[in-house]
mmCIF file of C-alpha atoms and ligand atoms in Angstrom:
data_model
loop_
_atom_site.group_PDB
_atom_site.id
_atom_site.type_symbol
_atom_site.label_atom_id
_atom_site.label_comp_id
_atom_site.label_asym_id
_atom_site.label_seq_id
_atom_site.Cartn_x
_atom_site.Cartn_y
_atom_site.Cartn_z
ATOM 1 C CA MET A 1 -27.725 140.779 -168.465
ATOM 2 C CA ALA A 2 -30.525 142.681 -166.711
ATOM 3 C CA ASP A 3 -29.871 146.023 -165.023
ATOM 4 C CA LEU A 4 -29.300 144.276 -161.732
ATOM 5 C CA GLY A 5 -27.809 147.440 -160.275
ATOM 6 C CA SER A 6 -29.277 147.193 -156.819
ATOM 7 C CA VAL A 7 -29.386 143.372 -156.826
ATOM 8 C CA ASP A 8 -25.685 143.199 -157.659
ATOM 9 C CA ALA A 9 -24.945 145.844 -155.037
ATOM 10 C CA LEU A 10 -26.815 143.713 -152.501
ATOM 11 C CA ILE A 11 -24.890 140.573 -153.489
ATOM 12 C CA ASP A 12 -21.591 142.468 -153.159
ATOM 13 C CA ALA A 13 -22.559 143.787 -149.726
ATOM 14 C CA LEU A 14 -23.606 140.315 -148.526
ATOM 15 C CA ARG A 15 -20.186 138.986 -149.544
ATOM 16 C CA ARG A 16 -18.624 141.133 -146.831
ATOM 17 C CA LEU A 17 -20.196 138.813 -144.265
ATOM 18 C CA PRO A 18 -17.680 136.248 -142.951
ATOM 19 C CA GLY A 19 -18.032 132.832 -144.587
ATOM 20 C CA VAL A 20 -20.244 134.114 -147.403
ATOM 21 C CA GLY A 21 -18.961 133.546 -150.944
ATOM 22 C CA ALA A 22 -20.408 134.539 -154.295
ATOM 23 C CA LYS A 23 -22.870 131.646 -154.436
ATOM 24 C CA SER A 24 -24.224 132.055 -150.913
ATOM 25 C CA ALA A 25 -24.537 135.811 -151.382
ATOM 26 C CA SER A 26 -26.487 135.291 -154.583
ATOM 27 C CA ARG A 27 -28.751 132.737 -152.886
ATOM 28 C CA MET A 28 -29.321 135.067 -149.929
ATOM 29 C CA ALA A 29 -30.211 138.009 -152.172
ATOM 30 C CA PHE A 30 -32.600 135.847 -154.176
ATOM 31 C CA HIS A 31 -34.261 134.550 -151.024
ATOM 32 C CA LEU A 32 -34.727 137.994 -149.500
ATOM 33 C CA LEU A 33 -36.013 139.650 -152.677
ATOM 34 C CA GLN A 34 -38.207 136.775 -153.824
ATOM 35 C CA HIS A 35 -39.480 135.376 -150.538
ATOM 36 C CA ASP A 36 -38.725 137.651 -147.588
ATOM 37 C CA ARG A 37 -38.773 141.396 -148.227
ATOM 38 C CA PRO A 38 -39.895 142.092 -144.658
ATOM 39 C CA GLY A 39 -36.794 140.168 -143.547
ATOM 40 C CA ALA A 40 -34.636 142.357 -145.799
ATOM 41 C CA GLN A 41 -36.130 145.520 -144.292
ATOM 42 C CA LEU A 42 -35.728 144.158 -140.774
ATOM 43 C CA LEU A 43 -32.098 143.266 -141.373
ATOM 44 C CA SER A 44 -31.452 146.654 -142.968
ATOM 45 C CA GLN A 45 -32.807 148.426 -139.894
ATOM 46 C CA ALA A 46 -31.044 146.110 -137.421
ATOM 47 C CA LEU A 47 -27.719 146.721 -139.181
ATOM 48 C CA HIS A 48 -28.228 150.462 -139.168
ATOM 49 C CA ARG A 49 -29.255 150.613 -135.532
ATOM 50 C CA ALA A 50 -26.520 148.301 -134.264
ATOM 51 C CA SER A 51 -23.722 149.869 -136.297
ATOM 52 C CA THR A 52 -24.606 153.362 -135.119
ATOM 53 C CA SER A 53 -25.534 152.701 -131.476
ATOM 54 C CA VAL A 54 -23.344 149.835 -130.283
ATOM 55 C CA ARG A 55 -20.078 150.734 -128.579
ATOM 56 C CA HIS A 56 -17.792 149.079 -126.053
ATOM 57 C CA CYS A 57 -18.261 149.072 -122.303
ATOM 58 C CA ALA A 58 -15.597 151.292 -120.766
ATOM 59 C CA ARG A 59 -14.906 148.670 -118.074
ATOM 60 C CA CYS A 60 -15.197 145.249 -119.740
ATOM 61 C CA HIS A 61 -15.098 146.083 -123.482
ATOM 62 C CA THR A 62 -18.198 144.057 -124.364
ATOM 63 C CA PHE A 63 -20.764 145.448 -126.788
ATOM 64 C CA THR A 64 -23.210 147.815 -125.135
ATOM 65 C CA GLU A 65 -25.286 150.856 -125.919
ATOM 66 C CA ALA A 66 -24.385 152.488 -122.602
ATOM 67 C CA GLU A 67 -21.123 153.915 -121.242
ATOM 68 C CA ILE A 68 -20.901 151.056 -118.727
ATOM 69 C CA CYS A 69 -22.710 147.790 -119.483
ATOM 70 C CA PRO A 70 -25.409 146.427 -117.150
ATOM 71 C CA VAL A 71 -23.200 143.584 -115.921
ATOM 72 C CA CYS A 72 -20.407 145.963 -114.909
ATOM 73 C CA SER A 73 -22.893 148.322 -113.250
ATOM 74 C CA ASP A 74 -24.742 145.576 -111.372
ATOM 75 C CA PRO A 75 -23.916 145.986 -107.639
ATOM 76 C CA GLU A 76 -25.026 142.410 -106.967
ATOM 77 C CA ARG A 77 -22.181 140.901 -109.013
ATOM 78 C CA ASP A 78 -19.128 139.615 -107.163
ATOM 79 C CA ALA A 79 -16.494 142.257 -107.936
ATOM 80 C CA THR A 80 -13.667 140.148 -106.507
ATOM 81 C CA ARG A 81 -13.794 137.834 -109.524
ATOM 82 C CA LEU A 82 -12.980 138.802 -113.111
ATOM 83 C CA CYS A 83 -13.529 136.342 -115.940
ATOM 84 C CA VAL A 84 -11.581 136.895 -119.183
ATOM 85 C CA VAL A 85 -13.353 135.705 -122.344
ATOM 86 C CA GLU A 86 -12.672 136.156 -126.040
ATOM 87 C CA THR A 87 -16.077 137.305 -127.286
ATOM 88 C CA PRO A 88 -19.553 138.408 -126.150
ATOM 89 C CA ALA A 89 -20.798 134.997 -127.373
ATOM 90 C CA ASP A 90 -18.427 133.269 -124.937
ATOM 91 C CA GLN A 91 -19.622 135.585 -122.164
ATOM 92 C CA ALA A 92 -23.219 134.755 -123.038
ATOM 93 C CA ALA A 93 -22.426 131.022 -122.846
ATOM 94 C CA LEU A 94 -21.002 131.462 -119.346
ATOM 95 C CA GLU A 95 -23.975 133.592 -118.272
ATOM 96 C CA ARG A 96 -26.372 130.887 -119.487
ATOM 97 C CA THR A 97 -24.822 128.406 -117.058
ATOM 98 C CA GLY A 98 -25.954 130.595 -114.155
ATOM 99 C CA ALA A 99 -22.837 129.314 -112.368
ATOM 100 C CA TYR A 100 -20.870 132.552 -112.397
ATOM 101 C CA ARG A 101 -21.786 135.801 -110.645
ATOM 102 C CA GLY A 102 -18.536 137.741 -111.010
ATOM 103 C CA LEU A 103 -17.533 140.351 -113.581
ATOM 104 C CA TYR A 104 -15.975 140.003 -117.044
ATOM 105 C CA PHE A 105 -13.339 141.363 -119.329
ATOM 106 C CA VAL A 106 -14.113 140.693 -122.990
ATOM 107 C CA LEU A 107 -11.004 140.691 -125.179
ATOM 108 C CA MET A 108 -13.037 141.010 -128.378
ATOM 109 C CA GLY A 109 -10.588 138.625 -129.986
ATOM 110 C CA ARG A 110 -7.527 136.573 -129.122
ATOM 111 C CA LEU A 111 -3.821 136.948 -129.783
ATOM 112 C CA SER A 112 -3.092 135.798 -133.309
ATOM 113 C CA PRO A 113 0.287 136.931 -134.633
ATOM 114 C CA LEU A 114 -0.434 135.347 -138.026
ATOM 115 C CA ASP A 115 -3.513 137.552 -138.422
ATOM 116 C CA GLY A 116 -1.640 140.561 -137.060
ATOM 117 C CA ILE A 117 -3.659 140.622 -133.833
ATOM 118 C CA GLY A 118 -1.379 141.719 -131.018
ATOM 119 C CA PRO A 119 -1.730 142.750 -127.343
ATOM 120 C CA LYS A 120 -3.042 146.219 -128.228
ATOM 121 C CA ASP A 121 -5.858 144.839 -130.404
ATOM 122 C CA ILE A 122 -7.299 142.858 -127.505
ATOM 123 C CA GLY A 123 -6.711 145.587 -124.916
ATOM 124 C CA LEU A 124 -4.255 143.685 -122.703
ATOM 125 C CA GLN A 125 -3.011 146.865 -120.993
ATOM 126 C CA GLN A 126 -6.601 147.843 -120.158
ATOM 127 C CA LEU A 127 -7.166 144.352 -118.764
ATOM 128 C CA PHE A 128 -4.068 144.621 -116.573
ATOM 129 C CA ASP A 129 -5.202 148.052 -115.323
ATOM 130 C CA ARG A 130 -8.732 146.764 -114.808
ATOM 131 C CA ALA A 131 -7.556 143.733 -112.824
ATOM 132 C CA ALA A 132 -5.293 145.916 -110.648
ATOM 133 C CA ASP A 133 -8.259 147.838 -109.207
ATOM 134 C CA GLY A 134 -7.490 146.550 -105.725
ATOM 135 C CA ILE A 135 -10.851 144.747 -105.523
ATOM 136 C CA THR A 136 -10.209 141.865 -107.936
ATOM 137 C CA GLU A 137 -8.869 138.798 -106.127
ATOM 138 C CA GLU A 138 -9.046 136.181 -108.864
ATOM 139 C CA VAL A 139 -8.874 136.391 -112.634
ATOM 140 C CA ILE A 140 -10.488 133.391 -114.319
ATOM 141 C CA LEU A 141 -9.084 132.706 -117.785
ATOM 142 C CA ALA A 142 -11.943 131.466 -119.957
ATOM 143 C CA THR A 143 -10.403 131.917 -123.393
ATOM 144 C CA ASN A 144 -11.068 129.073 -125.810
ATOM 145 C CA PHE A 145 -9.190 125.783 -125.612
ATOM 146 C CA THR A 146 -7.634 126.353 -129.019
ATOM 147 C CA ALA A 147 -3.960 127.027 -129.751
ATOM 148 C CA GLU A 148 -4.633 130.763 -129.950
ATOM 149 C CA GLY A 149 -6.914 130.792 -126.913
ATOM 150 C CA GLU A 150 -4.338 128.895 -124.840
ATOM 151 C CA ALA A 151 -1.546 131.228 -125.974
ATOM 152 C CA THR A 152 -3.688 134.234 -125.053
ATOM 153 C CA ALA A 153 -4.443 132.764 -121.637
ATOM 154 C CA HIS A 154 -0.727 132.182 -121.114
ATOM 155 C CA VAL A 155 0.200 135.787 -121.956
ATOM 156 C CA VAL A 156 -2.584 137.179 -119.736
ATOM 157 C CA SER A 157 -1.556 134.880 -116.918
ATOM 158 C CA GLU A 158 2.118 135.931 -117.116
ATOM 159 C CA GLY A 159 1.199 139.624 -117.241
ATOM 160 C CA LEU A 160 -1.029 139.338 -114.179
ATOM 161 C CA LYS A 161 1.466 137.208 -112.255
ATOM 162 C CA THR A 162 4.070 140.011 -112.437
ATOM 163 C CA ARG A 163 1.388 142.293 -110.995
ATOM 164 C CA GLY A 164 0.837 139.903 -108.105
ATOM 165 C CA LEU A 165 -2.616 138.757 -109.260
ATOM 166 C CA ARG A 166 -3.860 135.182 -109.003
ATOM 167 C CA THR A 167 -5.218 133.564 -112.168
ATOM 168 C CA THR A 168 -7.149 130.353 -112.641
ATOM 169 C CA ARG A 169 -8.127 128.553 -115.834
ATOM 170 C CA LEU A 170 -11.352 126.699 -116.691
ATOM 171 C CA SER A 171 -10.658 122.983 -116.335
ATOM 172 C CA ARG A 172 -10.203 120.857 -119.415
ATOM 173 C CA GLY A 173 -11.962 117.533 -119.510
ATOM 174 C CA VAL A 174 -14.603 115.214 -120.829
ATOM 175 C CA PRO A 175 -17.823 117.055 -121.750
ATOM 176 C CA VAL A 176 -20.726 116.253 -119.445
ATOM 177 C CA GLY A 177 -22.980 113.625 -120.982
ATOM 178 C CA SER A 178 -20.432 112.241 -123.421
ATOM 179 C CA GLU A 179 -19.265 108.653 -123.742
ATOM 180 C CA LEU A 180 -15.521 108.176 -123.507
ATOM 181 C CA GLU A 181 -15.559 106.071 -126.666
ATOM 182 C CA TYR A 182 -16.552 109.117 -128.691
ATOM 183 C CA VAL A 183 -14.352 111.732 -127.011
ATOM 184 C CA ASP A 184 -11.167 112.735 -128.841
ATOM 185 C CA LEU A 185 -7.891 111.468 -127.416
ATOM 186 C CA GLY A 186 -6.468 114.881 -126.602
ATOM 187 C CA THR A 187 -9.458 115.646 -124.409
ATOM 188 C CA ILE A 188 -9.168 112.318 -122.586
ATOM 189 C CA ALA A 189 -5.444 112.888 -122.064
ATOM 190 C CA HIS A 190 -6.150 116.318 -120.558
ATOM 191 C CA ALA A 191 -8.967 114.932 -118.409
ATOM 192 C CA LEU A 192 -6.487 112.382 -117.054
ATOM 193 C CA ALA A 193 -3.793 114.982 -116.418
ATOM 194 C CA ASP A 194 -6.239 117.361 -114.741
ATOM 195 C CA ARG A 195 -7.995 114.617 -112.740
ATOM 196 C CA ARG A 196 -8.990 115.525 -109.195
ATOM 197 C CA MET B 1 -25.785 139.324 -119.708
ATOM 198 C CA ALA B 2 -25.184 142.766 -121.203
ATOM 199 C CA ASP B 3 -28.025 144.865 -122.634
ATOM 200 C CA LEU B 4 -27.323 143.478 -126.058
ATOM 201 C CA GLY B 5 -30.633 144.874 -127.302
ATOM 202 C CA SER B 6 -29.528 145.949 -130.736
ATOM 203 C CA VAL B 7 -26.839 143.277 -131.013
ATOM 204 C CA ASP B 8 -29.384 140.556 -130.300
ATOM 205 C CA ALA B 9 -31.809 142.164 -132.744
ATOM 206 C CA LEU B 10 -29.066 142.086 -135.387
ATOM 207 C CA ILE B 11 -28.284 138.418 -134.685
ATOM 208 C CA ASP B 12 -31.995 137.562 -134.975
ATOM 209 C CA ALA B 13 -32.295 139.422 -138.262
ATOM 210 C CA LEU B 14 -29.194 137.718 -139.681
ATOM 211 C CA ARG B 15 -30.737 134.335 -138.875
ATOM 212 C CA ARG B 16 -33.429 135.010 -141.466
ATOM 213 C CA LEU B 17 -30.776 134.599 -144.153
ATOM 214 C CA PRO B 18 -30.882 131.121 -145.727
ATOM 215 C CA GLY B 19 -28.235 128.777 -144.344
ATOM 216 C CA VAL B 20 -27.427 131.007 -141.372
ATOM 217 C CA GLY B 21 -27.857 129.452 -137.918
ATOM 218 C CA ALA B 22 -27.381 130.920 -134.459
ATOM 219 C CA LYS B 23 -23.606 130.503 -134.472
ATOM 220 C CA SER B 24 -23.016 131.980 -137.921
ATOM 221 C CA ALA B 25 -25.347 134.887 -137.153
ATOM 222 C CA SER B 26 -23.483 135.601 -133.943
ATOM 223 C CA ARG B 27 -20.122 135.427 -135.758
ATOM 224 C CA MET B 28 -21.402 137.726 -138.518
ATOM 225 C CA ALA B 29 -22.702 140.310 -136.041
ATOM 226 C CA PHE B 30 -19.424 140.231 -134.128
ATOM 227 C CA HIS B 31 -17.422 140.657 -137.322
ATOM 228 C CA LEU B 32 -19.492 143.580 -138.563
ATOM 229 C CA LEU B 33 -19.594 145.432 -135.229
ATOM 230 C CA GLN B 34 -15.997 144.781 -134.244
ATOM 231 C CA HIS B 35 -14.202 144.880 -137.582
ATOM 232 C CA ASP B 36 -16.405 146.231 -140.380
ATOM 233 C CA ARG B 37 -18.940 148.915 -139.465
ATOM 234 C CA PRO B 38 -18.673 150.471 -142.939
ATOM 235 C CA GLY B 39 -19.658 147.028 -144.277
ATOM 236 C CA ALA B 40 -22.654 146.963 -141.938
ATOM 237 C CA GLN B 41 -23.782 150.390 -143.167
ATOM 238 C CA LEU B 42 -23.242 149.388 -146.790
ATOM 239 C CA LEU B 43 -25.259 146.199 -146.352
ATOM 240 C CA SER B 44 -28.003 148.104 -144.538
ATOM 241 C CA GLN B 45 -28.321 150.538 -147.433
ATOM 242 C CA ALA B 46 -28.091 147.840 -150.120
ATOM 243 C CA LEU B 47 -30.867 145.861 -148.409
ATOM 244 C CA HIS B 48 -33.069 148.924 -148.135
ATOM 245 C CA ARG B 49 -32.520 149.999 -151.711
ATOM 246 C CA ALA B 50 -32.972 146.532 -153.233
ATOM 247 C CA SER B 51 -36.006 145.603 -151.177
ATOM 248 C CA THR B 52 -37.803 148.830 -152.063
ATOM 249 C CA SER B 53 -36.794 149.258 -155.709
ATOM 250 C CA VAL B 54 -36.452 145.774 -157.180
ATOM 251 C CA ARG B 55 -39.512 144.312 -158.900
ATOM 252 C CA HIS B 56 -40.093 141.720 -161.603
ATOM 253 C CA CYS B 57 -39.881 142.327 -165.351
ATOM 254 C CA ALA B 58 -43.398 142.220 -166.790
ATOM 255 C CA ARG B 59 -42.183 140.045 -169.684
ATOM 256 C CA CYS B 60 -39.579 137.643 -168.274
ATOM 257 C CA HIS B 61 -40.094 137.899 -164.486
ATOM 258 C CA THR B 62 -36.427 138.498 -163.669
ATOM 259 C CA PHE B 63 -35.439 141.093 -161.069
ATOM 260 C CA THR B 64 -35.333 144.606 -162.472
ATOM 261 C CA GLU B 65 -35.871 148.177 -161.400
ATOM 262 C CA ALA B 66 -37.741 148.986 -164.627
ATOM 263 C CA GLU B 67 -41.144 147.867 -165.955
ATOM 264 C CA ILE B 68 -39.416 145.832 -168.684
ATOM 265 C CA CYS B 69 -35.842 144.666 -168.111
ATOM 266 C CA PRO B 70 -32.997 145.699 -170.466
ATOM 267 C CA VAL B 71 -32.710 142.201 -171.966
ATOM 268 C CA CYS B 72 -36.400 142.088 -172.891
ATOM 269 C CA SER B 73 -36.277 145.633 -174.304
ATOM 270 C CA ASP B 74 -33.106 145.037 -176.327
ATOM 271 C CA PRO B 75 -34.108 145.034 -180.052
ATOM 272 C CA GLU B 76 -30.846 143.248 -180.938
ATOM 273 C CA ARG B 77 -31.834 140.058 -179.105
ATOM 274 C CA ASP B 78 -33.235 137.190 -181.138
ATOM 275 C CA ALA B 79 -36.931 137.227 -180.235
ATOM 276 C CA THR B 80 -37.595 133.871 -181.906
ATOM 277 C CA ARG B 81 -35.812 132.061 -179.066
ATOM 278 C CA LEU B 82 -36.970 131.944 -175.442
ATOM 279 C CA CYS B 83 -34.812 130.319 -172.783
ATOM 280 C CA VAL B 84 -36.499 129.155 -169.560
ATOM 281 C CA VAL B 85 -34.302 129.287 -166.443
ATOM 282 C CA GLU B 86 -34.990 128.874 -162.742
ATOM 283 C CA THR B 87 -33.251 131.948 -161.310
ATOM 284 C CA PRO B 88 -31.512 135.210 -162.258
ATOM 285 C CA ALA B 89 -28.224 133.501 -161.266
ATOM 286 C CA ASP B 90 -28.856 130.803 -163.901
ATOM 287 C CA GLN B 91 -29.660 133.497 -166.446
ATOM 288 C CA ALA B 92 -26.429 135.300 -165.527
ATOM 289 C CA ALA B 93 -24.468 132.059 -166.026
ATOM 290 C CA LEU B 94 -25.919 131.651 -169.527
ATOM 291 C CA GLU B 95 -25.227 135.303 -170.345
ATOM 292 C CA ARG B 96 -21.614 134.905 -169.265
ATOM 293 C CA THR B 97 -21.095 132.216 -171.933
ATOM 294 C CA GLY B 98 -21.873 134.797 -174.626
ATOM 295 C CA ALA B 99 -23.315 131.856 -176.600
ATOM 296 C CA TYR B 100 -26.973 132.879 -176.386
ATOM 297 C CA ARG B 101 -28.574 135.980 -177.862
ATOM 298 C CA GLY B 102 -32.272 135.119 -177.442
ATOM 299 C CA LEU B 103 -34.704 136.152 -174.725
ATOM 300 C CA TYR B 104 -35.494 134.595 -171.344
ATOM 301 C CA PHE B 105 -38.286 133.595 -169.024
ATOM 302 C CA VAL B 106 -37.140 133.370 -165.415
ATOM 303 C CA LEU B 107 -39.342 131.076 -163.315
ATOM 304 C CA MET B 108 -37.972 132.456 -160.044
ATOM 305 C CA GLY B 109 -38.082 128.930 -158.683
ATOM 306 C CA ARG B 110 -38.943 125.402 -159.789
ATOM 307 C CA LEU B 111 -41.871 123.092 -159.215
ATOM 308 C CA SER B 112 -41.505 121.497 -155.811
ATOM 309 C CA PRO B 113 -44.706 119.913 -154.492
ATOM 310 C CA LEU B 114 -42.976 119.000 -151.208
ATOM 311 C CA ASP B 115 -42.236 122.680 -150.562
ATOM 312 C CA GLY B 116 -45.694 123.686 -151.751
ATOM 313 C CA ILE B 117 -44.365 125.356 -154.905
ATOM 314 C CA GLY B 118 -46.871 124.783 -157.703
ATOM 315 C CA PRO B 119 -47.428 126.043 -161.266
ATOM 316 C CA LYS B 120 -48.806 129.384 -160.087
ATOM 317 C CA ASP B 121 -45.768 130.157 -157.955
ATOM 318 C CA ILE B 122 -43.441 129.931 -160.935
ATOM 319 C CA GLY B 123 -45.813 131.693 -163.344
ATOM 320 C CA LEU B 124 -46.370 128.802 -165.743
ATOM 321 C CA GLN B 125 -49.510 130.392 -167.253
ATOM 322 C CA GLN B 126 -47.595 133.607 -167.918
ATOM 323 C CA LEU B 127 -44.831 131.566 -169.550
ATOM 324 C CA PHE B 128 -47.341 129.793 -171.799
ATOM 325 C CA ASP B 129 -48.902 133.152 -172.766
ATOM 326 C CA ARG B 130 -45.463 134.687 -173.280
ATOM 327 C CA ALA B 131 -44.306 131.817 -175.515
ATOM 328 C CA ALA B 132 -47.502 132.003 -177.585
ATOM 329 C CA ASP B 133 -46.710 135.535 -178.776
ATOM 330 C CA GLY B 134 -46.477 134.328 -182.384
ATOM 331 C CA ILE B 135 -42.812 135.339 -182.609
ATOM 332 C CA THR B 136 -41.240 132.650 -180.449
ATOM 333 C CA GLU B 137 -40.168 129.632 -182.510
ATOM 334 C CA GLU B 138 -38.173 127.657 -179.986
ATOM 335 C CA VAL B 139 -38.331 127.414 -176.211
ATOM 336 C CA ILE B 140 -35.045 126.219 -174.704
ATOM 337 C CA LEU B 141 -35.484 124.514 -171.342
ATOM 338 C CA ALA B 142 -32.496 125.414 -169.189
ATOM 339 C CA THR B 143 -33.815 124.432 -165.766
ATOM 340 C CA ASN B 144 -31.316 122.640 -163.550
ATOM 341 C CA PHE B 145 -30.457 118.979 -164.044
ATOM 342 C CA THR B 146 -31.851 118.079 -160.660
ATOM 343 C CA ALA B 147 -34.961 116.001 -159.990
ATOM 344 C CA GLU B 148 -37.035 119.159 -159.485
ATOM 345 C CA GLY B 149 -35.485 120.959 -162.445
ATOM 346 C CA GLU B 150 -36.126 117.965 -164.718
ATOM 347 C CA ALA B 151 -39.723 117.672 -163.508
ATOM 348 C CA THR B 152 -40.249 121.379 -164.131
ATOM 349 C CA ALA B 153 -38.785 121.094 -167.631
ATOM 350 C CA HIS B 154 -41.125 118.165 -168.311
ATOM 351 C CA VAL B 155 -44.234 120.083 -167.227
ATOM 352 C CA VAL B 156 -43.234 123.163 -169.242
ATOM 353 C CA SER B 157 -42.495 120.996 -172.260
ATOM 354 C CA GLU B 158 -45.884 119.214 -172.094
ATOM 355 C CA GLY B 159 -47.719 122.518 -171.677
ATOM 356 C CA LEU B 160 -46.015 124.078 -174.673
ATOM 357 C CA LYS B 161 -46.432 120.960 -176.835
ATOM 358 C CA THR B 162 -50.233 121.167 -176.508
ATOM 359 C CA ARG B 163 -49.897 124.783 -177.704
ATOM 360 C CA GLY B 164 -47.928 123.659 -180.744
ATOM 361 C CA LEU B 165 -44.605 125.087 -179.578
ATOM 362 C CA ARG B 166 -41.251 123.355 -180.049
ATOM 363 C CA THR B 167 -39.056 122.888 -176.983
ATOM 364 C CA THR B 168 -35.429 121.849 -176.693
ATOM 365 C CA ARG B 169 -33.383 120.984 -173.630
ATOM 366 C CA LEU B 170 -29.762 121.780 -172.801
ATOM 367 C CA SER B 171 -27.722 118.634 -173.446
ATOM 368 C CA ARG B 172 -26.505 116.547 -170.565
ATOM 369 C CA GLY B 173 -22.930 115.370 -170.658
ATOM 370 C CA VAL B 174 -19.388 115.417 -169.409
ATOM 371 C CA PRO B 175 -18.286 118.880 -168.236
ATOM 372 C CA VAL B 176 -15.683 120.469 -170.499
ATOM 373 C CA GLY B 177 -12.186 120.007 -169.080
ATOM 374 C CA SER B 178 -13.050 117.075 -166.840
ATOM 375 C CA GLU B 179 -11.417 113.658 -166.827
ATOM 376 C CA LEU B 180 -13.828 110.754 -167.226
ATOM 377 C CA GLU B 181 -12.252 109.017 -164.245
ATOM 378 C CA TYR B 182 -13.590 111.715 -161.961
ATOM 379 C CA VAL B 183 -17.018 112.236 -163.527
ATOM 380 C CA ASP B 184 -19.962 110.627 -161.730
ATOM 381 C CA LEU B 185 -21.513 107.574 -163.341
ATOM 382 C CA GLY B 186 -24.924 109.134 -163.969
ATOM 383 C CA THR B 187 -23.335 111.917 -165.981
ATOM 384 C CA ILE B 188 -21.311 109.445 -168.055
ATOM 385 C CA ALA B 189 -24.416 107.347 -168.679
ATOM 386 C CA HIS B 190 -26.309 110.428 -169.880
ATOM 387 C CA ALA B 191 -23.371 111.537 -172.028
ATOM 388 C CA LEU B 192 -23.441 108.094 -173.655
ATOM 389 C CA ALA B 193 -27.190 108.185 -174.204
ATOM 390 C CA ASP B 194 -27.114 111.724 -175.590
ATOM 391 C CA ARG B 195 -24.004 111.112 -177.754
ATOM 392 C CA ARG B 196 -24.019 112.706 -181.177
HETATM 393 ZN ZN1 ZN C 201 -19.041 146.025 -118.975
HETATM 394 ZN ZN1 ZN C 202 -37.356 140.898 -168.865
#
């Protein structure tokens, strides 16, 4: 075996990425070292910069390099609406629609007792405090439509109800542009139940 | 959208990894920043170190931090045998068997006209020069048993034959421990043809 000291160290480090096993890590290391050293340097720098400069917005918990993120500090946003999402990627998806101009609270996860993720890990108390600012009129629950996302939405909804706050949930239904024939039955059933 | 400057930069950099699309990159960045900053720092350092210190062995082309890799400089290896493999991972697999004590030539790829990978890219001339050192008696072709690996083995074999060098190929056959019922037909056919 060659003295693959720093190659092996790279493969080990790549394995810490979610969804990357021994074979993928080995393939990634080979690709970077054989075909894309500038990419390796770029990734090295991006990791260093992000892991040292990114923190959480004090108001909405999303990733930011400032104390308060630009969305939370934007006076043009509608502060009477607060949208609860699981991750920055979900927030980004909502922003891309251009259909929402309110504020956010990013849980940075979802309740998952099996993985040991409880109310504290997703900052539920901070969310309740945040929503009780006297300005928020509606909390829109935009957690994922998975078992864990639904359970999280339920817990958030109950917690806010006892504080006298109104919550709404994104509607479930048939995706725009899809043919009924190819939509799963659960979705069709929900679209029927939630019909308007 | 938040000022995800360095988060977005990280996601972009992660997308340069082979097999990583927008969604995986986003999930990886989230995981590292939310749950594993030490892992992000470790990967940053491993990438920097490997991409600046790893080069290719002057004799066998594998990754190494020295001019000549430890395998090539080991006087205990059998210098009359030279095994040709596609990648350091293939070499590592052979080493793990403990069944081979000769030397290697690592192509760092395989011929692939469709991807624009020709003889120069895998150092065929260097391999021919290396094998013609007057010490090598047998060149073992251990490229993969894929269409490209077989084609590469064929080209190497023809090139060495004209130089009067003997080549052998790893045998094809039924994997040890497998039940015939579950082995694909091509493998069984080859195992029949190569029976001894
Ligand atoms: Zn914010
Ligand atoms: Zn070597």
